Every structure is written in C-alpha cells, then in structure tokens.
CSV table of C-alpha atoms in Angstrom, one decimal:
chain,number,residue,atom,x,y,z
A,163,UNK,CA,11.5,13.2,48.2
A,164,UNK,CA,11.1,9.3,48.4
A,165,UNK,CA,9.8,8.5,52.0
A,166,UNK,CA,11.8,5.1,52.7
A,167,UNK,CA,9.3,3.9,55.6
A,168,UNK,CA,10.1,0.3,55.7
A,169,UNK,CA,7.2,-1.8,56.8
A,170,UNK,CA,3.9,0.6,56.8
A,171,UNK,CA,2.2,-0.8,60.2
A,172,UNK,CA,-1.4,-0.8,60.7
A,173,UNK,CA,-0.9,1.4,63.3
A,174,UNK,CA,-0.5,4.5,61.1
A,175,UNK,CA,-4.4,3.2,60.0
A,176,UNK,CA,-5.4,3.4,63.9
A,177,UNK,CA,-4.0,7.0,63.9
A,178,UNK,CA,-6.1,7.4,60.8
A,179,UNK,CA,-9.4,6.4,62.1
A,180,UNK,CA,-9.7,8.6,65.0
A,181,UNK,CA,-11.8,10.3,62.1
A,182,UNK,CA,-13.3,7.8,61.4
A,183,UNK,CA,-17.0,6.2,63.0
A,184,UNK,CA,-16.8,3.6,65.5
A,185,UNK,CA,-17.2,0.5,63.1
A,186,UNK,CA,-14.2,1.5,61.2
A,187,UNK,CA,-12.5,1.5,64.6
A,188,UNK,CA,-14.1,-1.7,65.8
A,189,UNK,CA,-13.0,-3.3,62.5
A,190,UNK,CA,-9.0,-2.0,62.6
A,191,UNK,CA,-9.0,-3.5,66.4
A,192,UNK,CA,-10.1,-6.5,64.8
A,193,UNK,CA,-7.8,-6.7,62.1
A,194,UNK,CA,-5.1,-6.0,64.7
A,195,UNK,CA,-6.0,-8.4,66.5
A,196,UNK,CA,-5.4,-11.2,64.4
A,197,UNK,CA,-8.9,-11.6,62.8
A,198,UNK,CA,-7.7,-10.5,59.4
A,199,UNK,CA,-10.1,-12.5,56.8
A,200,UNK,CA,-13.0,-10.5,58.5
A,201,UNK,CA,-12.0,-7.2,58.9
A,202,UNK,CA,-10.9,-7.0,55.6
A,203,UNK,CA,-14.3,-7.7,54.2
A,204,UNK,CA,-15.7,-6.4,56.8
A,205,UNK,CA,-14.0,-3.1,55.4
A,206,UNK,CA,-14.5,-4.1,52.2
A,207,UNK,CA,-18.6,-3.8,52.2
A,208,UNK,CA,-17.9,-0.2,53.8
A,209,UNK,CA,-16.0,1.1,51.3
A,210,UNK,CA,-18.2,-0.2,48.5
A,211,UNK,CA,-20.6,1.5,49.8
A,212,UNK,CA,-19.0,4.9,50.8
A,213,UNK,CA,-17.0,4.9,47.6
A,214,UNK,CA,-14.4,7.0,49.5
A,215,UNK,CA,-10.8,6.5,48.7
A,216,UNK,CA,-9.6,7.1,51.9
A,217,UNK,CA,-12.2,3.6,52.9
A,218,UNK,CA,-10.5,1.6,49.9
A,219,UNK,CA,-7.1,3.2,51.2
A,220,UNK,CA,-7.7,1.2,54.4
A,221,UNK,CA,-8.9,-1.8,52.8
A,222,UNK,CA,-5.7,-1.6,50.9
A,223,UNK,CA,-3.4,-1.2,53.7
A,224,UNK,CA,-5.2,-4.1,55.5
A,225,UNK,CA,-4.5,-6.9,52.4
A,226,UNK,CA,-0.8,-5.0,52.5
A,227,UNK,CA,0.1,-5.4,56.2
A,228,UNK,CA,-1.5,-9.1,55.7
A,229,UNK,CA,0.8,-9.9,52.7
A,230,UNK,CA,3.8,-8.7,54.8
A,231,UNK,CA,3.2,-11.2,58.1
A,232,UNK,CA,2.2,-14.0,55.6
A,233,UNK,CA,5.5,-13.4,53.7
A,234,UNK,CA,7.6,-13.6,57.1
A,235,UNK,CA,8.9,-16.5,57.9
A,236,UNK,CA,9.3,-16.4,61.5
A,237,UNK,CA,5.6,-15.0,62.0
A,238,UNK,CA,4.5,-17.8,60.4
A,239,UNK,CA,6.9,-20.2,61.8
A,240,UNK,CA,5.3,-19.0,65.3
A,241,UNK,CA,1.6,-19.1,64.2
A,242,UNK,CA,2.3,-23.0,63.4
A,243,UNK,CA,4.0,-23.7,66.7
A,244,UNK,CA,0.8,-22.1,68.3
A,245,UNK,CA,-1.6,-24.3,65.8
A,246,UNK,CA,-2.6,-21.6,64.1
A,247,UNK,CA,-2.7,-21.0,60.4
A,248,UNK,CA,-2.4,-18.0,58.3
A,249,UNK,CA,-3.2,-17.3,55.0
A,250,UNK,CA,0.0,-18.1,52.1
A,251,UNK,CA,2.0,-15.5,50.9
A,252,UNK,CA,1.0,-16.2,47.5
A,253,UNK,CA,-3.0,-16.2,48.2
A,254,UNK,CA,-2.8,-12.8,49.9
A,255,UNK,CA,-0.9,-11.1,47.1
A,256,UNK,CA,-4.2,-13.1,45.1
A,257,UNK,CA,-6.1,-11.3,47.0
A,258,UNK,CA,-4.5,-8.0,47.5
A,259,UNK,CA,-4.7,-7.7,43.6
A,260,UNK,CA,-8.0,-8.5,42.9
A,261,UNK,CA,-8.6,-5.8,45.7
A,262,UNK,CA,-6.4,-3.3,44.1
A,263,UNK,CA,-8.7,-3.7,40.6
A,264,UNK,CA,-11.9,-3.3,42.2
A,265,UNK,CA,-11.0,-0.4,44.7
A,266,UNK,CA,-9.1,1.2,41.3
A,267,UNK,CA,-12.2,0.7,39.8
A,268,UNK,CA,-14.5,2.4,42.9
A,269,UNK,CA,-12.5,4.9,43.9
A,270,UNK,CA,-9.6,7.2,43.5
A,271,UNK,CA,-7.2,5.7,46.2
A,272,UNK,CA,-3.5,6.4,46.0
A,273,UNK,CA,-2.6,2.9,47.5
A,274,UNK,CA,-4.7,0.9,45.5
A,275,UNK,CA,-3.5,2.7,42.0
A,276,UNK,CA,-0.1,2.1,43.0
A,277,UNK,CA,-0.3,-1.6,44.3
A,278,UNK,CA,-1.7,-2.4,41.2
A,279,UNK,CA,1.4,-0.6,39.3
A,280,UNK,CA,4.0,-2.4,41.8
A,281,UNK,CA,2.0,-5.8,41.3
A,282,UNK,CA,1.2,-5.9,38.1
A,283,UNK,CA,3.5,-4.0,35.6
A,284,UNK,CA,6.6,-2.8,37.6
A,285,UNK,CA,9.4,-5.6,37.3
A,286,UNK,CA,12.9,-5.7,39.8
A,287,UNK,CA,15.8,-4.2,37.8
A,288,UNK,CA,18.6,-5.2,40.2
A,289,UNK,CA,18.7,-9.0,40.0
A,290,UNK,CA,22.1,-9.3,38.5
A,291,UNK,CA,23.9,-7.0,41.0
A,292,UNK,CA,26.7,-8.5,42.6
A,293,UNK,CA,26.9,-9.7,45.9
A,294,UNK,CA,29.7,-6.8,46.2
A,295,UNK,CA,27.9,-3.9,45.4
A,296,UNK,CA,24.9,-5.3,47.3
A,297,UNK,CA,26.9,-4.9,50.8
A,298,UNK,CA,28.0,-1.6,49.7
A,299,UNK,CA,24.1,-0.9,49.2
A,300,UNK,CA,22.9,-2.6,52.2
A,301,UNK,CA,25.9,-0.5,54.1
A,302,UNK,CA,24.4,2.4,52.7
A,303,UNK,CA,20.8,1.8,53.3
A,304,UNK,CA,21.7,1.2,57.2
A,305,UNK,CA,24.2,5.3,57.0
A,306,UNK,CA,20.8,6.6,55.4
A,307,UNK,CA,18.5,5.4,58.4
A,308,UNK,CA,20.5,6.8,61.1
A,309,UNK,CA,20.2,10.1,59.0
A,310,UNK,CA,24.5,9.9,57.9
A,311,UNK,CA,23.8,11.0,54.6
A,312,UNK,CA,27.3,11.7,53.6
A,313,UNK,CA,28.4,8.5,54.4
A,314,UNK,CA,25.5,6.8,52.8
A,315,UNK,CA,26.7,9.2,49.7
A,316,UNK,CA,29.7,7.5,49.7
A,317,UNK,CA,28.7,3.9,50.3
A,318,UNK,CA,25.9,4.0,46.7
A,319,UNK,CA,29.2,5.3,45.2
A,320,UNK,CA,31.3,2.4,45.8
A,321,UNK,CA,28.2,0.3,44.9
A,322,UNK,CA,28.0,1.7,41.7
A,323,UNK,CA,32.0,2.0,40.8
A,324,UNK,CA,31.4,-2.0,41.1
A,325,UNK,CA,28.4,-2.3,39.0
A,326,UNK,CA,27.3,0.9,37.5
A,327,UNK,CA,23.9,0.1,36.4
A,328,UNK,CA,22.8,-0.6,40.0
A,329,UNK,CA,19.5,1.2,39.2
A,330,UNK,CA,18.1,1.8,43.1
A,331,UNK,CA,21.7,3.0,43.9
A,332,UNK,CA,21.6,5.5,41.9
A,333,UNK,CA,18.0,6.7,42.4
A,334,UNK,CA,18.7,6.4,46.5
A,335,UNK,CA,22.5,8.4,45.7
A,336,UNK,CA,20.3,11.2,43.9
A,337,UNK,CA,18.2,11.0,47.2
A,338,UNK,CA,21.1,11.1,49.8
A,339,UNK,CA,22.1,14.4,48.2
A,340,UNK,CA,18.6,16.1,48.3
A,341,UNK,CA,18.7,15.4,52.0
A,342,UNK,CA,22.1,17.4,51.7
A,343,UNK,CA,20.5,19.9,49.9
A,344,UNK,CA,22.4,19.4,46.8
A,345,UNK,CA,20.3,19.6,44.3
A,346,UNK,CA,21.7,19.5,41.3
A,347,UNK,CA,23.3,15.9,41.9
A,348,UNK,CA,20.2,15.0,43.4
A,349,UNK,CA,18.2,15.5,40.3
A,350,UNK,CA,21.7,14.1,38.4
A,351,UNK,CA,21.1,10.5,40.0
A,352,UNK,CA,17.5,10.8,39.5
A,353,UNK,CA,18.2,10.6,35.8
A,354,UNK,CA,20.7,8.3,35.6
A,355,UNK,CA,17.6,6.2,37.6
A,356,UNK,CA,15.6,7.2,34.4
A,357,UNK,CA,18.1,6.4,31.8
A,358,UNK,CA,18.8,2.9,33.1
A,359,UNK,CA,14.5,2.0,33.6
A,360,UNK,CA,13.0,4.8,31.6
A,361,UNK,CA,9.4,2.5,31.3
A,362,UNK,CA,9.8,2.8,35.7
A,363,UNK,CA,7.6,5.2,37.2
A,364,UNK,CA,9.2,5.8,40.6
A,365,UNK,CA,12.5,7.7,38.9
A,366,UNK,CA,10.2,10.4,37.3
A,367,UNK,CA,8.5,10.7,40.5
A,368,UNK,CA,11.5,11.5,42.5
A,369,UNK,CA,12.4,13.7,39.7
A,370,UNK,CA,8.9,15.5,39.8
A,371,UNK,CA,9.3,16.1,43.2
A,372,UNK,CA,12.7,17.5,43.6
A,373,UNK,CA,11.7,19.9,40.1
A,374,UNK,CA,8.9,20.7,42.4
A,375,UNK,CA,10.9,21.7,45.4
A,376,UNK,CA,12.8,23.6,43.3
A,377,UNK,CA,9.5,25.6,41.9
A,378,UNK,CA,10.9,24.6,37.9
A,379,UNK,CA,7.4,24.3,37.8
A,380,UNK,CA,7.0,23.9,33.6
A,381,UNK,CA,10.5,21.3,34.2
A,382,UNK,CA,8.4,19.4,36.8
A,383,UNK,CA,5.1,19.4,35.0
A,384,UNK,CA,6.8,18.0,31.3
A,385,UNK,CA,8.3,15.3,33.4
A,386,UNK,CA,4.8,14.5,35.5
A,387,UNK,CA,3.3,14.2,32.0
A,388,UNK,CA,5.4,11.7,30.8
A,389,UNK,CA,5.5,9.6,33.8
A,390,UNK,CA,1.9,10.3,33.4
A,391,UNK,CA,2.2,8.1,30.0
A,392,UNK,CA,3.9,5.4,31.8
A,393,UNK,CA,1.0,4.8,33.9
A,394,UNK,CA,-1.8,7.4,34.9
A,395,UNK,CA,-0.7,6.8,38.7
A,396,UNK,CA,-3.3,8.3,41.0
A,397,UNK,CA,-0.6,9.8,42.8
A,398,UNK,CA,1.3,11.4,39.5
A,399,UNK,CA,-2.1,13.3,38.4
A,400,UNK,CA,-2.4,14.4,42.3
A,401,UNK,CA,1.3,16.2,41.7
A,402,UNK,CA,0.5,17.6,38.7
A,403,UNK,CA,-2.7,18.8,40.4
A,404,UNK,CA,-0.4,20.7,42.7
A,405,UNK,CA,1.7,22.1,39.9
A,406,UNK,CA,-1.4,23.7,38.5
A,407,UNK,CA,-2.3,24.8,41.6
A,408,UNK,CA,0.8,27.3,42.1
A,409,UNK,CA,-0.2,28.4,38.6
A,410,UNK,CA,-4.3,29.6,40.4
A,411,UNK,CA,-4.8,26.2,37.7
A,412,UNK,CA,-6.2,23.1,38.9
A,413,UNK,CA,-6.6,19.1,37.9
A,414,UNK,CA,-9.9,17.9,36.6
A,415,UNK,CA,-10.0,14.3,35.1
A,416,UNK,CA,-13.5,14.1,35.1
A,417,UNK,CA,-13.0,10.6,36.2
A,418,UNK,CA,-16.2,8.8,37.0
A,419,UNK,CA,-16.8,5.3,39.2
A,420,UNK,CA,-17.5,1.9,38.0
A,421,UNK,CA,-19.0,-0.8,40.0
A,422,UNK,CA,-18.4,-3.5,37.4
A,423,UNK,CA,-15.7,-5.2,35.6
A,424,UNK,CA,-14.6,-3.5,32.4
A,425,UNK,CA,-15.0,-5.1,29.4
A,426,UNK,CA,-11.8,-7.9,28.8
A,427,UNK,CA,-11.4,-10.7,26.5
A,428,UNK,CA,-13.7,-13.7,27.5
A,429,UNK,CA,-16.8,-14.1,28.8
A,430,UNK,CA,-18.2,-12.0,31.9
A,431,UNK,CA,-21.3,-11.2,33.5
A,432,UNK,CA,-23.5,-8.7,32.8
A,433,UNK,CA,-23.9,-4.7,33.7
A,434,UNK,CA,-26.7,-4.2,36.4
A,435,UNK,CA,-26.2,-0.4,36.0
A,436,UNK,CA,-28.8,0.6,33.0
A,437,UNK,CA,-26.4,3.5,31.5
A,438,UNK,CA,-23.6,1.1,31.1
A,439,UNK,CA,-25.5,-2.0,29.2
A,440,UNK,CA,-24.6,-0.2,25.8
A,441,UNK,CA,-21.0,-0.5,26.8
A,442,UNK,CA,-21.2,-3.9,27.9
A,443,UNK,CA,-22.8,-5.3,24.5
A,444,UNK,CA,-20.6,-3.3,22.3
A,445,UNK,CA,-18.0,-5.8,23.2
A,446,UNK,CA,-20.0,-8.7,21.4
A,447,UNK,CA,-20.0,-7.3,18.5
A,448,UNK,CA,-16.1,-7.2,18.0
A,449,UNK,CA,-15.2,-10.3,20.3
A,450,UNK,CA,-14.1,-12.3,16.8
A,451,UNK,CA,-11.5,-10.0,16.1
A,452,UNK,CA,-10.3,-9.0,20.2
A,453,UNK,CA,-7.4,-10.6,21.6
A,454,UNK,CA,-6.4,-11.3,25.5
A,455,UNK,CA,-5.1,-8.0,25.7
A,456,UNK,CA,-8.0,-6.0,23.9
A,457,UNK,CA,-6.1,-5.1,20.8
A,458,UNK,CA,-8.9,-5.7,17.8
A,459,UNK,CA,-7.4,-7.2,14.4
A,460,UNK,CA,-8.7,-5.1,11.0
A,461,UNK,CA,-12.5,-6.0,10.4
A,462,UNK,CA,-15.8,-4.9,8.9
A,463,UNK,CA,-17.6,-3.2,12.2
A,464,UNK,CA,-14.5,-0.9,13.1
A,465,UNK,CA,-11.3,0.6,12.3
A,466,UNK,CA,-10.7,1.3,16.1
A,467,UNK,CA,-8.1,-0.5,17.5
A,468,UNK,CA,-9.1,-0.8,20.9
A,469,UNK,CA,-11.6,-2.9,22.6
A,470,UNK,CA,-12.4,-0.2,25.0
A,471,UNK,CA,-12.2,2.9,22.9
A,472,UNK,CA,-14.6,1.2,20.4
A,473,UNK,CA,-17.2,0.4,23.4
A,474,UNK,CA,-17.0,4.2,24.7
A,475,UNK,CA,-17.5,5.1,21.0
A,476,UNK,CA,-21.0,2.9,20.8
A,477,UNK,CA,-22.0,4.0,24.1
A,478,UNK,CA,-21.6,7.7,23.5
A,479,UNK,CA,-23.0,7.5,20.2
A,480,UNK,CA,-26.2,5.1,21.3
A,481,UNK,CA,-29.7,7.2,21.6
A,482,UNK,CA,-30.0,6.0,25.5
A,483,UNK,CA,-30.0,8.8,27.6
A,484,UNK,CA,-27.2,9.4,29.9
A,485,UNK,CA,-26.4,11.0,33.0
A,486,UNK,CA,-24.5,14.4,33.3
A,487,UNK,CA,-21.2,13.3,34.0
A,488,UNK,CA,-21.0,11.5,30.3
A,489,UNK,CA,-21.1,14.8,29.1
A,490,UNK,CA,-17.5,15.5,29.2
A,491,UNK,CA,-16.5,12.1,27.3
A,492,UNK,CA,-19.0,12.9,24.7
A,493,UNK,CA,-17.2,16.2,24.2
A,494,UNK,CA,-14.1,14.3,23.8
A,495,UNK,CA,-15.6,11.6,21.2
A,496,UNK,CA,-16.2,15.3,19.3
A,497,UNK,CA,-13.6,16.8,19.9
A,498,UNK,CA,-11.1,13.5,19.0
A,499,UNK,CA,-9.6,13.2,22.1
A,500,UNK,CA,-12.1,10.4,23.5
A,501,UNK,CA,-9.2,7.8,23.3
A,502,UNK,CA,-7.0,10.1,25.9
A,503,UNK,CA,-9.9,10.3,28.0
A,504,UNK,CA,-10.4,6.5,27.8
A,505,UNK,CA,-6.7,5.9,29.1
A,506,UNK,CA,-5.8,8.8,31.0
A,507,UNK,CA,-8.8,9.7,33.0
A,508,UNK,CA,-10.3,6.6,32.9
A,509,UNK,CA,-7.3,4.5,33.3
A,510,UNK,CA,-7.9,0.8,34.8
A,511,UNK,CA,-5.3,-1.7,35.1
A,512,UNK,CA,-7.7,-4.0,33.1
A,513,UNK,CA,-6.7,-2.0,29.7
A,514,UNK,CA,-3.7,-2.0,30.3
A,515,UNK,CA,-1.9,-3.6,27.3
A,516,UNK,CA,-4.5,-1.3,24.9
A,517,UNK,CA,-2.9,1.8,27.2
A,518,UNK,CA,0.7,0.8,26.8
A,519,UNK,CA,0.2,-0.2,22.8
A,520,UNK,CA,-1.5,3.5,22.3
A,521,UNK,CA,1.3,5.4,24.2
A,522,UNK,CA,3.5,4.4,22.0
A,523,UNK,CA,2.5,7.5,19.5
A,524,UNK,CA,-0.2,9.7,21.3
A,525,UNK,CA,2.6,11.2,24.4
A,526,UNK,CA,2.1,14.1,22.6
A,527,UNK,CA,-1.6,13.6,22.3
A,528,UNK,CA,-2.0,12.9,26.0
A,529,UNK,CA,0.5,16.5,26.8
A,530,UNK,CA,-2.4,18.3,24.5
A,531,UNK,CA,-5.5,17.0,26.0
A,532,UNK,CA,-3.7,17.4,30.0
A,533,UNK,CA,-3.0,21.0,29.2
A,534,UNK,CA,-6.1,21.8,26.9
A,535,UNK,CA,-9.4,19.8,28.6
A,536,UNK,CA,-7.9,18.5,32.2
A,537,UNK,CA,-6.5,22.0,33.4
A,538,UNK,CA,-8.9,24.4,34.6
C-alpha cells in the first residue's frame, strides 16, 4: 500500500537513533538545529566507515529534509530577513545526488536507491493535466487525508472523466479502494497506472504489494521481476525477498560494496583497493570505442557490448587472486549469466544507460537467473 506521508521530518530520524550511539545523536541535534552543512558530513564520515545502510539511510534523509526547506519559499524568505543564508534548492539536490551515488555505491540503503531513481531516471507524467481535473485531484488528495475514502473515490473519478490519462489519479483511485478493501479495483487502477507509464516503477510497486496482500504470491513475484527490470530498486529485491520467504525461499544477490567510482566514460582517478586495479585498467583498453553512456562500438579487443560487463570479464578472468566473495560472479562469467549479475545485483546508477540498453532483450534472462542463482 503506498504510504502518502507528505514531508518526511527529521524527527522520524530522532525516533530512529534512540539506537543509535551518542554521536549519531549529537549529530541529528545538530542537524536540527540548523547546522546542516556539518552534520551531514559529519554523518557522512560515519557511514563510510560503518558501511551500514541504515547510517547512509540517515545521511540520505538529512540532504532530503535539507532540499525540502531550501525549496520552501517562505523558510527561506525568513532565513534572509534574519541574515541568514541557506544553501539553493538547486545545490542541495547537487548534492543530495552525488550522495545518493556514493551511498548506492557503499551500501544497500532503501532511500538512497530510490533518490537516485526519483532524481535521476523517473520523469513527471502529469504536466499536461488540466487545471480541471487538477482541483478534482487536489479535492481528492485533501477526502484521502482525513481517511474519506469514498469520497476521495469519487473525486479521482471526476478527475479522470475530464482527462483520463491522469496517471497519479488513477494509481491514488486504485489506492482509495484498497483502503476500502476492494481489491479487485484496487489492483484495476494499479494497471491502468501501468498501462499509461509502464517504464515507472512505483505502479508495479503498488501492484506488488496489493498481489502480495492478497498472498497471489507467483502473480506478485512475475510483476516484482519486471519492475525488477525497470530498475533493480533496493526496495523491489527487499519484496521479492519476502515473497520467497513465504515460500521457506530467500533473496541472495550476492551484492558486494565498492568504495570507488565505477568505471564511466572519461578520465577518473585511480582504484586504491588492489583487487579492483584489474577492473579499473580494463577500461583503457576499450576507451576508443566507449561512448558517454558505456555502450562500446564493434572493435578488435571485444565483442561485449558493455563497458562494464567487459571490465568484470578481464577482472574475473585476470590471474590476480581474489577474495571469496568474487567467487559467485566468477560462477556467473561460467555459467553466462555474468552480465545479469553485473546489472541486477550489482546495479549502480552509473551504468545506467548499459542497464536500460540490455533490458531491452534479457527480461527473460534476468527472470532465469532471479529464480535459478539469487533464490536460495
């Protein structure tokens, strides 16, 4: 069920650290108090360190709940009566992004994955809804809050007889009736959310979930798979995780953490970690033939298509020695599925034109190696 919170306070990360030590505390005070520039990298060097996603989760909320007051006009209207000055919209979503690729990067973190979806690859559907439908919406969105479901039912309606493509009224219809209990309309809406975006994530969530509340466990985990294939959300392989899990199954991605940049287009600095310098000077020998997005052009040293697949490929197949947890992606270079490991567990923002250029005739693929390798 979509959880429409509104603005995510940094309260609910107060209430969070109570497990937390005392510098996390001291550091979310901070924050709280207006010192934001500091407590976020003050944040930041703990969870580079930790490497725990709920650390980076906090770092995450932090540039989030920053980008929300810089965005507000009347906050920032009051910081410049006061003198003060805060940071411009545009250079904390700067910011939150490049946090979101590093944390994505470190760690596992639900908010981070997503921020750097919502930043980075979703787009607003809705931009040419008129200012008609748009009350009905608004009217609708205020009957949903104050929990009037059946009026808010009828209020998308009307939005949608006006302008039927309205793509978040429908998804937010198909949620009215869940809170109803009605199911099948629920799921109904949730499609027609699909149908109108079907390269949107958030539709095949909803749909996941309410499959899942149903227990149409295979339904839910086909359509977790291909949402899966529209981007290996963090939170899409933690639901399909739980699907297994009614099944005595579980999840493994054999995902592994990497404290550098990945290998892009263009010149970058070099790996400290010795297991990774393989990886790092695979890309010069194919940087004639990579474009911007990592797609290679037919040459002499490879038929692989992908910048990163091809770097995998030289370090897996290079005579240095490597810890354990390669093991699995050399079993997957065998095996022929090292290019679904590459964009499914491995998944980084960075590759992502090489990821969307491959799903385009590996779903299938990707549905084999989930089921056969990931699902223990």
């Amino acid at each position: 069920m979509k959880k429409r919170i509104g603005v995510l306070l940094l309260m609910f990360a107060q209430l969070f650290c109570f497990s937390q030590n005392d510098d996390v505390k001291k550091i979310v005070k901070q924050f709280n108090d207006g010192e934001y520039a500091e407590a976020i990298s003050k944040m930041t060097v703990i969870a580079e360190k930790s490497g725990q996603d709920e650390d980076w989760d906090l770092v995450m909320q932090m540039h989030e709940s920053r980008l929300r007051r810089s965005s507000d006009v009347t906050f920032q209207l009051s910081l410049n009566i006061m003198g003060a000055k805060e940071m411009s919209a545009s250079d904390a979503l700067k910011e939150l992004v490049q946090a979101a690729l590093e944390a994505t990067r470190r760690s596992q973190s639900p908010i981070a994955s997503q921020d750097a979806r919502v930043y980075l690859v979703d787009y607003r559907p809705d931009t040419l809804v008129p200012k008609e439908a748009r009350g009905y919406f608004s009217a609708a969105e205020d009957s949903f809050t104050r929990k009037k479901y059946s009026d808010a039912i009828l209020l998308y309606r009307n939005a949608l007889k006006v302008f039927p493509d309205y793509y978040k009224a429908n998804i937010y219809l198909g949620d009215s009736y869940w809170y109803l209990n009605q199911m099948d309309s629920a799921e109904y809406y949730f499609q027609k959310g699909i149908s109108r975006c079907p390269n949107l994530l958030e539709p095949k969530k909803y749909l996941v979930d309410a499959l899942s509340y149903e227990k149409k466990n295979t339904d839910a985990k086909a359509v977790c798979i291909e949402a899966i294939c529209i981007y290996p959300d963090v939170s899409m392989l933690a639901k399909y995780d739980v699907l297994l899990h009614r099944e005595g199954k579980k999840l493994n991605t054999h995902w592994m953490a990497r404290n550098f940049e990945l290998n892009t287009w263009g010149k970058q600095d070099g790996i400290k970690d010795k297991e990774w310098k393989v990886y790092r000077k695979a890309k010069e020998e194919v940087a004639g033939f990579c474009d911007k997005g990592g797609m290679l052009s037919a040459n002499k040293v490879t038929s692989q298509k992908y910048l990163e697949v091809y770097c995998w490929e030289k370090l897996l197949s290079s005579d240095q020695k490597l810890p354990p947890e390669f093991d699995f992606a050399r079993k997957m270079m065998k095996e022929g599925y090292l290019d679904c490991y590459v964009f499914v567990s491995m998944f980084h923002q960075d590759e992502y034109a090489q990821f969307a250029d491959f799903m385009k005739s590996n779903k299938q693929r990707v549905g084999e190696y989930i089921s056969k390798y990931l699902t223990e």
